[in-house]
PDB file of C-alpha atoms in Angstrom:
ATOM      1  CA  MET A 239      28.102  45.505  20.592  1.00  0.00           C
ATOM      2  CA  ASN A 240      30.360  48.005  18.838  1.00  0.00           C
ATOM      3  CA  PRO A 241      29.082  51.403  17.597  1.00  0.00           C
ATOM      4  CA  ALA A 242      28.783  50.298  13.969  1.00  0.00           C
ATOM      5  CA  GLU A 243      26.650  47.300  14.917  1.00  0.00           C
ATOM      6  CA  GLU A 244      24.484  49.496  17.143  1.00  0.00           C
ATOM      7  CA  TRP A 245      24.073  51.952  14.269  1.00  0.00           C
ATOM      8  CA  ILE A 246      23.054  49.237  11.786  1.00  0.00           C
ATOM      9  CA  ARG A 247      20.727  47.431  14.168  1.00  0.00           C
ATOM     10  CA  GLY A 248      19.121  50.704  15.210  1.00  0.00           C
ATOM     11  CA  ARG A 249      18.269  51.674  11.650  1.00  0.00           C
ATOM     12  CA  LEU A 250      17.473  48.322  10.102  1.00  0.00           C
ATOM     13  CA  ARG A 251      15.081  46.813  12.619  1.00  0.00           C
ATOM     14  CA  GLY A 252      12.745  45.649   9.853  1.00  0.00           C
ATOM     15  CA  ALA A 253      15.461  44.215   7.597  1.00  0.00           C
ATOM     16  CA  PRO A 254      15.339  40.527   6.709  1.00  0.00           C
ATOM     17  CA  PRO A 255      17.359  38.656   9.368  1.00  0.00           C
ATOM     18  CA  ALA A 256      19.616  36.978   6.789  1.00  0.00           C
ATOM     19  CA  LEU A 257      20.577  40.364   5.325  1.00  0.00           C
ATOM     20  CA  LEU A 258      21.200  41.920   8.721  1.00  0.00           C
ATOM     21  CA  ASP A 259      23.221  38.905   9.871  1.00  0.00           C
ATOM     22  CA  THR A 260      25.362  39.067   6.721  1.00  0.00           C
ATOM     23  CA  MET A 261      26.041  42.754   7.289  1.00  0.00           C
ATOM     24  CA  VAL A 262      26.842  42.437  10.992  1.00  0.00           C
ATOM     25  CA  ALA A 263      29.098  39.418  10.486  1.00  0.00           C
ATOM     26  CA  VAL A 264      31.665  41.422   8.520  1.00  0.00           C
ATOM     27  CA  LEU A 265      31.772  44.553  10.669  1.00  0.00           C
ATOM     28  CA  PRO A 266      35.255  45.283  12.015  1.00  0.00           C
ATOM     29  CA  ALA A 267      35.597  44.515  15.724  1.00  0.00           C
ATOM     30  CA  ASP A 268      37.475  47.751  16.508  1.00  0.00           C
ATOM     31  CA  PRO A 269      35.092  49.933  18.559  1.00  0.00           C
ATOM     32  CA  ALA A 270      37.319  52.979  17.990  1.00  0.00           C
ATOM     33  CA  LEU A 271      36.741  52.900  14.233  1.00  0.00           C
ATOM     34  CA  PRO A 272      34.292  55.634  13.196  1.00  0.00           C
ATOM     35  CA  VAL A 273      30.919  54.201  12.170  1.00  0.00           C
ATOM     36  CA  PRO A 274      31.150  55.373   8.523  1.00  0.00           C
ATOM     37  CA  ASP A 275      34.604  53.816   8.143  1.00  0.00           C
ATOM     38  CA  ALA A 276      33.511  50.569   9.810  1.00  0.00           C
ATOM     39  CA  LEU A 277      30.493  50.246   7.522  1.00  0.00           C
ATOM     40  CA  ALA A 278      32.570  51.009   4.425  1.00  0.00           C
ATOM     41  CA  ALA A 279      35.251  48.518   5.505  1.00  0.00           C
ATOM     42  CA  ALA A 280      32.585  45.851   5.953  1.00  0.00           C
ATOM     43  CA  ALA A 281      31.209  46.590   2.485  1.00  0.00           C
ATOM     44  CA  LEU A 282      34.677  46.282   1.001  1.00  0.00           C
ATOM     45  CA  ALA A 283      35.223  42.977   2.831  1.00  0.00           C
ATOM     46  CA  LEU A 284      32.087  41.562   1.231  1.00  0.00           C
ATOM     47  CA  TYR A 285      32.885  42.950  -2.215  1.00  0.00           C
ATOM     48  CA  ALA A 286      36.328  41.332  -1.996  1.00  0.00           C
ATOM     49  CA  ARG A 287      34.728  37.897  -1.574  1.00  0.00           C
ATOM     50  CA  LEU A 288      32.453  38.158  -4.603  1.00  0.00           C
ATOM     51  CA  ARG A 289      33.422  36.374  -7.785  1.00  0.00           C
ATOM     52  CA  GLY A 290      30.228  36.837  -9.799  1.00  0.00           C
ATOM     53  CA  GLU A 291      29.979  33.138 -10.447  1.00  0.00           C
ATOM     54  CA  SER A 292      26.834  32.068  -8.615  1.00  0.00           C
ATOM     55  CA  ARG A 293      23.382  33.079  -7.509  1.00  0.00           C
ATOM     56  CA  GLU A 294      24.460  32.463  -3.910  1.00  0.00           C
ATOM     57  CA  GLU A 295      26.357  35.730  -4.107  1.00  0.00           C
ATOM     58  CA  ALA A 296      23.140  37.743  -4.345  1.00  0.00           C
ATOM     59  CA  LEU A 297      22.773  38.159  -0.586  1.00  0.00           C
ATOM     60  CA  PRO A 298      26.410  39.182   0.053  1.00  0.00           C
ATOM     61  CA  LEU A 299      26.219  41.606  -2.876  1.00  0.00           C
ATOM     62  CA  LEU A 300      23.024  43.147  -1.536  1.00  0.00           C
ATOM     63  CA  ALA A 301      24.581  43.376   1.938  1.00  0.00           C
ATOM     64  CA  ALA A 302      27.724  45.021   0.554  1.00  0.00           C
ATOM     65  CA  ASP A 303      25.706  47.564  -1.405  1.00  0.00           C
ATOM     66  CA  ALA A 304      23.593  48.324   1.663  1.00  0.00           C
ATOM     67  CA  LEU A 305      26.648  48.692   3.894  1.00  0.00           C
ATOM     68  CA  PHE A 306      28.280  51.092   1.473  1.00  0.00           C
ATOM     69  CA  THR A 307      25.090  53.141   1.191  1.00  0.00           C
ATOM     70  CA  HIS A 308      24.741  53.238   4.975  1.00  0.00           C
ATOM     71  CA  ALA A 309      28.393  54.248   5.341  1.00  0.00           C
ATOM     72  CA  LEU A 310      27.630  57.319   3.255  1.00  0.00           C
ATOM     73  CA  GLU A 311      24.479  57.988   5.295  1.00  0.00           C
ATOM     74  CA  ALA A 312      26.405  57.695   8.571  1.00  0.00           C
ATOM     75  CA  GLN A 313      29.086  60.034   7.249  1.00  0.00           C
ATOM     76  CA  ALA A 314      26.455  62.585   6.246  1.00  0.00           C
ATOM     77  CA  GLU A 315      25.068  62.437   9.783  1.00  0.00           C
ATOM     78  CA  VAL A 316      28.373  62.992  11.578  1.00  0.00           C
ATOM     79  CA  ASP A 317      30.187  65.240   9.110  1.00  0.00           C
ATOM     80  CA  PRO A 318      28.526  66.105   5.803  1.00  0.00           C
ATOM     81  CA  ASP A 319      31.688  67.897   4.687  1.00  0.00           C
ATOM     82  CA  GLY A 320      33.575  64.589   4.898  1.00  0.00           C
ATOM     83  CA  LEU A 321      31.193  62.792   2.536  1.00  0.00           C
ATOM     84  CA  SER A 322      33.267  63.393  -0.583  1.00  0.00           C
ATOM     85  CA  ALA A 323      36.444  62.257   1.138  1.00  0.00           C
ATOM     86  CA  LEU A 324      34.824  58.998   2.283  1.00  0.00           C
ATOM     87  CA  ALA A 325      33.414  58.352  -1.187  1.00  0.00           C
ATOM     88  CA  ASP A 326      36.795  59.070  -2.778  1.00  0.00           C
ATOM     89  CA  ARG A 327      38.683  56.905  -0.292  1.00  0.00           C
ATOM     90  CA  MET A 328      36.335  53.926  -0.340  1.00  0.00           C
ATOM     91  CA  GLY A 329      34.471  54.155  -3.644  1.00  0.00           C
ATOM     92  CA  ALA A 330      35.306  53.502  -7.271  1.00  0.00           C
ATOM     93  CA  ALA A 331      38.165  56.010  -7.243  1.00  0.00           C
ATOM     94  CA  GLY A 332      39.620  54.439  -4.072  1.00  0.00           C
ATOM     95  CA  ALA A 333      39.592  51.051  -2.382  1.00  0.00           C
ATOM     96  CA  LEU A 334      36.658  49.637  -4.343  1.00  0.00           C
ATOM     97  CA  GLY A 335      38.251  50.683  -7.616  1.00  0.00           C
ATOM     98  CA  TRP A 336      41.428  48.806  -6.740  1.00  0.00           C
ATOM     99  CA  MET A 337      39.384  45.612  -6.490  1.00  0.00           C
ATOM    100  CA  MET A 338      38.062  45.888 -10.027  1.00  0.00           C
ATOM    101  CA  PRO A 339      39.764  43.825 -12.707  1.00  0.00           C
ATOM    102  CA  ALA A 340      41.845  45.838 -15.114  1.00  0.00           C
TER     103      ALA A 340
END
């Protein structure tokens, strides 16, 4: 189990299994990746798959939102001063923003 999976499983013990499984399934396999970056990358991977065309996307959307929120939480735990940089790099002004239609 890589550090990001350990982090998620340790904090979300009471989460619905389907949600937790969806989140864990998209975590990057690289154990050297910092937990906040791994969680944000997983969120972005799920967001990239969404098309907004069906109700079946509700679970992946919820998982992506949760992963992004937890990425920010993990960043605040390890380096609160890096929170803005992570949000800028991965959020609407960064990678997530590039996914949005023009």
